[in-house]
Short mmCIF file of C-alpha atoms in Angstrom, two decimals:
data_model
loop_
_atom_site.label_atom_id
_atom_site.label_comp_id
_atom_site.label_asym_id
_atom_site.label_seq_id
_atom_site.Cartn_x
_atom_site.Cartn_y
_atom_site.Cartn_z
CA MET A 155 121.18 161.70 95.22
CA VAL A 156 120.57 160.13 92.80
CA GLU A 157 120.84 156.82 92.13
CA GLU A 158 124.32 155.35 90.85
CA LYS A 159 122.63 154.02 87.41
CA PRO A 160 125.07 151.24 85.47
CA LYS A 161 127.35 152.85 82.86
CA LYS A 162 126.22 152.18 79.22
CA LYS A 163 128.57 150.61 76.38
CA MET A 164 129.67 151.33 73.13
CA ALA A 165 131.54 148.64 70.82
CA LEU A 166 132.47 150.04 67.72
CA ILE A 167 134.68 148.64 65.13
CA ALA A 168 136.20 151.14 62.73
CA SER A 169 137.18 149.34 59.13
CA GLN A 170 137.42 151.86 57.12
CA GLY A 171 140.50 154.61 56.60
CA THR A 172 140.06 157.60 54.40
CA LEU A 173 139.38 160.67 55.88
CA ASP A 174 135.81 160.80 55.80
CA TRP A 175 135.08 157.54 57.42
CA ALA A 176 137.45 158.15 60.25
CA TYR A 177 135.19 160.81 61.07
CA PRO A 178 132.23 159.02 61.98
CA PRO A 179 134.10 156.26 64.93
CA PHE A 180 135.88 159.09 66.81
CA ILE A 181 132.59 161.50 66.75
CA LEU A 182 130.34 159.09 67.99
CA ALA A 183 133.59 157.52 70.71
CA SER A 184 134.06 161.13 72.09
CA THR A 185 130.32 161.75 72.26
CA ALA A 186 129.44 158.37 73.69
CA ALA A 187 132.40 159.12 76.14
CA ALA A 188 131.37 162.76 77.19
CA MET A 189 127.88 160.46 77.51
CA ASP A 190 129.40 158.18 80.50
CA MET A 191 129.34 155.27 78.28
CA GLU A 192 132.25 153.00 78.67
CA VAL A 193 133.23 153.11 74.88
CA LYS A 194 136.04 150.46 73.55
CA ILE A 195 136.78 150.78 69.48
CA PHE A 196 138.59 147.79 67.93
CA PHE A 197 140.63 149.20 64.95
CA THR A 198 140.54 146.65 61.61
CA PHE A 199 141.70 146.36 58.51
CA TYR A 200 142.15 149.89 56.86
CA GLY A 201 140.75 151.06 59.98
CA LEU A 202 144.09 150.47 62.18
CA PRO A 203 146.40 153.40 60.02
CA LEU A 204 143.79 155.48 62.14
CA LEU A 205 146.07 155.06 65.15
CA LYS A 206 149.28 155.77 63.61
CA LYS A 207 151.13 158.41 65.30
CA LYS A 208 151.04 160.82 61.91
CA LEU A 209 147.74 160.23 60.27
CA LYS A 210 148.32 160.79 56.71
CA ALA A 211 144.22 159.82 55.93
CA LYS A 212 143.27 160.77 52.41
CA VAL A 213 139.39 160.86 50.75
CA THR A 214 139.01 159.99 47.20
CA PRO A 215 136.08 161.23 44.77
CA THR A 216 136.87 157.75 42.58
CA GLY A 217 134.10 155.32 43.78
CA ASN A 218 132.45 158.26 45.81
CA PRO A 219 129.89 159.46 42.93
CA ALA A 220 127.96 161.37 46.05
CA MET A 221 130.53 163.08 46.78
CA PRO A 222 130.10 166.65 46.41
CA MET A 223 133.02 168.94 44.80
CA LYS A 224 132.73 171.74 46.15
CA MET A 225 135.51 174.37 46.24
CA PRO A 226 135.69 176.22 49.45
CA PHE A 227 137.06 179.66 48.52
CA GLY A 228 135.30 182.78 46.30
CA PRO A 229 131.83 183.79 46.14
CA LYS A 230 129.47 181.81 47.01
CA PHE A 231 127.59 180.96 43.77
CA PHE A 232 131.14 179.26 42.82
CA GLN A 233 131.39 177.44 46.58
CA ASN A 234 127.35 175.82 45.67
CA ILE A 235 129.10 174.83 41.89
CA ASN A 236 129.11 170.65 42.26
CA TRP A 237 131.93 169.83 40.10
CA PRO A 238 130.67 167.11 37.87
CA ILE A 239 134.23 165.46 37.25
CA PRO A 240 133.99 161.78 35.71
CA ALA A 241 135.57 159.29 37.41
CA ALA A 242 137.39 158.42 34.46
CA VAL A 243 139.11 162.21 34.88
CA SER A 244 139.72 161.43 38.88
CA GLY A 245 140.89 157.77 38.81
CA ASN A 246 143.53 158.87 36.07
CA MET A 247 145.01 162.18 36.83
CA PRO A 248 147.65 161.70 39.22
CA GLY A 249 147.17 163.89 42.57
CA PHE A 250 143.80 164.07 42.22
CA ASP A 251 143.21 162.31 45.96
CA THR A 252 145.37 164.80 47.22
CA VAL A 253 143.90 167.79 46.08
CA ALA A 254 140.77 166.32 46.88
CA THR A 255 141.65 165.48 50.21
CA SER A 256 142.97 169.21 50.64
CA LEU A 257 140.20 170.69 49.68
CA MET A 258 138.02 168.03 51.80
CA LYS A 259 140.35 169.41 54.90
CA LYS A 260 139.89 173.36 53.98
CA THR A 261 135.98 173.40 54.07
CA PHE A 262 136.28 171.31 57.01
CA LYS A 263 138.13 173.94 59.14
CA LYS A 264 136.23 176.67 57.24
CA LYS A 265 133.21 175.07 58.54
CA GLY A 266 134.79 174.45 61.89
CA VAL A 267 134.66 170.74 62.01
CA ALA A 268 136.93 169.39 64.02
CA THR A 269 140.34 167.85 62.59
CA ILE A 270 140.09 164.01 63.12
CA GLU A 271 143.33 164.41 64.94
CA GLU A 272 141.72 166.67 67.43
CA LEU A 273 138.60 164.28 67.72
CA ARG A 274 141.13 160.73 68.39
CA ASP A 275 142.39 163.35 71.54
CA MET A 276 139.27 163.78 72.75
CA CYS A 277 139.05 159.82 72.58
CA VAL A 278 141.70 159.79 73.80
CA LEU A 279 141.45 162.43 77.36
CA LEU A 280 137.66 161.38 77.93
CA GLY A 281 138.91 157.30 78.39
CA VAL A 282 138.11 155.39 75.35
CA ASP A 283 140.06 152.58 74.83
CA LEU A 284 141.49 152.28 71.65
CA ILE A 285 142.24 148.65 70.29
CA ALA A 286 144.34 147.20 67.71
CA CYS A 287 143.46 144.01 65.57
CA GLN A 288 146.71 141.79 66.09
CA MET A 289 146.00 139.51 63.21
CA THR A 290 145.28 142.63 60.87
CA MET A 291 148.93 144.67 62.24
CA ASP A 292 150.32 140.98 61.46
CA VAL A 293 149.54 141.25 58.16
CA PHE A 294 150.24 144.12 57.23
CA GLY A 295 153.50 144.90 58.64
CA PHE A 296 151.69 147.14 61.51
CA GLU A 297 154.40 147.80 64.76
CA LYS A 298 153.07 148.93 68.13
CA GLU A 299 155.30 151.54 68.26
CA GLU A 300 153.78 153.01 65.40
CA PHE A 301 150.06 153.37 66.97
CA ILE A 302 150.18 157.19 69.78
CA ASP A 303 150.72 155.93 73.12
CA GLY A 304 147.83 153.71 75.23
CA VAL A 305 146.42 151.52 72.75
CA ASN A 306 145.61 147.50 73.44
CA LEU A 307 146.34 144.90 71.12
CA GLY A 308 142.98 142.44 70.43
CA GLY A 309 141.47 139.96 68.52
CA ALA A 310 138.07 139.43 67.85
CA ALA A 311 136.87 137.52 70.96
CA ALA A 312 138.48 140.29 73.25
CA PHE A 313 136.43 142.48 71.07
CA LEU A 314 132.79 140.13 71.28
CA ASP A 315 133.46 139.80 75.18
CA PHE A 316 132.85 143.60 75.51
CA ALA A 317 130.26 143.92 72.58
CA ALA A 318 127.72 140.82 73.55
CA ASP A 319 127.45 143.43 76.89
CA ALA A 320 127.26 146.44 75.00
CA ASP A 321 124.57 148.82 74.41
CA ILE A 322 125.44 150.00 71.26
CA GLN A 323 127.57 147.50 68.74
CA LEU A 324 128.25 149.22 65.27
CA PHE A 325 130.00 148.59 62.24
CA ILE A 326 131.61 151.72 60.51
CA MET B 207 121.04 187.99 81.13
CA THR B 208 119.90 185.05 83.86
CA ALA B 209 123.32 184.29 86.65
CA HIS B 210 125.80 182.05 86.08
CA ASP B 211 128.82 180.96 87.95
CA GLU B 212 130.94 180.19 84.65
CA THR B 213 130.73 180.69 80.18
CA LEU B 214 131.71 178.83 77.99
CA ASP B 215 131.99 180.02 73.99
CA CYS B 216 131.76 177.72 71.14
CA LYS B 217 131.27 179.70 68.48
CA GLY B 218 132.05 178.41 65.40
CA LEU B 219 132.73 174.99 66.22
CA GLN B 220 131.02 172.35 64.58
CA CYS B 221 129.27 168.52 66.14
CA PRO B 222 130.39 167.07 68.65
CA MET B 223 133.08 169.68 70.14
CA PRO B 224 130.26 172.00 71.24
CA VAL B 225 129.11 169.21 73.51
CA ILE B 226 132.64 167.66 74.83
CA LYS B 227 133.54 171.06 75.19
CA THR B 228 130.96 171.94 77.37
CA LYS B 229 131.03 168.56 79.42
CA LEU B 230 134.62 169.02 80.28
CA LYS B 231 133.51 172.37 81.17
CA MET B 232 131.49 171.31 83.99
CA ASP B 233 133.94 168.82 84.75
CA THR B 234 135.55 171.38 86.46
CA MET B 235 132.61 172.94 87.65
CA GLU B 236 131.27 171.81 91.60
CA ALA B 237 127.65 170.71 91.75
CA GLY B 238 124.61 172.86 91.68
CA LYS B 239 126.81 175.47 89.41
CA VAL B 240 125.68 177.08 86.59
CA LEU B 241 127.30 177.39 83.93
CA ARG B 242 126.41 179.57 80.58
CA MET B 243 127.33 178.41 76.88
CA ILE B 244 126.93 179.71 73.42
CA THR B 245 127.31 178.68 70.04
CA SER B 246 126.29 178.84 66.61
CA ASP B 247 125.74 175.40 65.77
CA PRO B 248 121.76 174.76 66.26
CA GLY B 249 122.26 170.87 65.95
CA SER B 250 122.90 171.71 69.89
CA CYS B 251 119.38 172.48 70.28
CA LYS B 252 119.02 168.77 69.87
CA ASP B 253 122.48 167.63 71.23
CA ILE B 254 122.63 169.67 74.73
CA PRO B 255 119.28 169.09 76.21
CA ALA B 256 120.00 165.21 75.10
CA TRP B 257 123.64 165.18 76.57
CA ALA B 258 122.21 167.16 79.68
CA GLU B 259 119.65 164.32 80.15
CA ARG B 260 121.76 160.87 79.86
CA VAL B 261 124.60 162.77 82.58
CA GLY B 262 122.48 164.07 85.09
CA HIS B 263 122.56 167.92 84.44
CA THR B 264 119.65 170.41 84.66
CA LEU B 265 118.93 172.16 81.80
CA ILE B 266 117.69 175.86 83.12
CA SER B 267 116.71 177.21 79.95
CA THR B 268 117.62 177.21 75.90
CA GLU B 269 117.82 181.14 74.13
CA ASN B 270 118.00 181.97 70.51
CA THR B 271 119.42 184.72 70.46
CA ASP B 272 121.26 187.53 68.05
CA GLU B 273 125.01 186.39 69.18
CA GLY B 274 123.66 182.27 68.82
CA PHE B 275 122.10 179.91 70.72
CA VAL B 276 122.11 180.23 75.23
CA PHE B 277 121.88 176.84 77.18
CA LEU B 278 121.56 177.58 80.95
CA LEU B 279 123.28 174.45 82.52
CA GLN B 280 123.22 173.45 86.30
CA ARG B 281 125.67 170.29 87.16
CA GLY B 282 124.02 167.86 88.71
CA ASP B 283 125.52 165.63 91.90
#
C-alpha cells in the first residue's frame, strides 16, 4: 500500500484573452489535473472572456513581431515561407486578424493540437476550479450567465489564500 | 507484442492530449492492469514517464516503432 501523499497545488492567473495566450493556462491546468494536482485558474482582465460559453478568441500579428506568418496549405516549400508582412500593413488591413486567426486554427488542427474549447472541457472534466475575477466582471460588464457552468467568482484575497499554499504559481 | 489488457491510440494528437487521454483511460482500469498506448508525439517520451511517476503508475517499457512510440503502463493502486 502506497502512503497517501498530500496533493500538489497549482495556482494560475490567466490575464490574456487572445487565441495564442489562451493555450498556456488551459494546457498547464488540464495536465496538472491529470497529474493529480489541485488546480485553480483565476481569470482576470482580458482572460475573462475565455470563460464565455461561445469563445471568440483571436490572434493579432500586429504587435507580435515574432509570430510566424506561414500558410497551412500547399507544397512544403510554400508552407515553410515566413511571409514578411509589415505591421503597417497587417494593422491597417480590415479583417487581417480574422484571416490570421483562421490560419492559426487551421495550422493547429492540422498538427493535431486540441482546440481551446476541448482543453477547457478537459479542465472542467478533471475538476479544475475556474474562478472569474469579480471586479473585472463588474468593470467590463460581464454576467455570470455568459460563462460556462461551474465557474466560481472570487477576488484577490481568495486567489492569494490558495496561492500561498500552492507549489506552483504562474501569472500568464 | 508484450501482454496488455487495454489499448489506446493517441496517434495524431499533440501535447497535452496523449497524457490526458492516457489518464482518463487508466482511471477506468483496475490496479495491476496494463495499458498499451501508442502515439506519434515525440514529446510523450518525456511527458509519459514524468506523468506516470507523478501519479504512481509503472512504466513497463517505451518503444520507438514504425507505428509510433509505444508505451506499456501498469496501473498503480
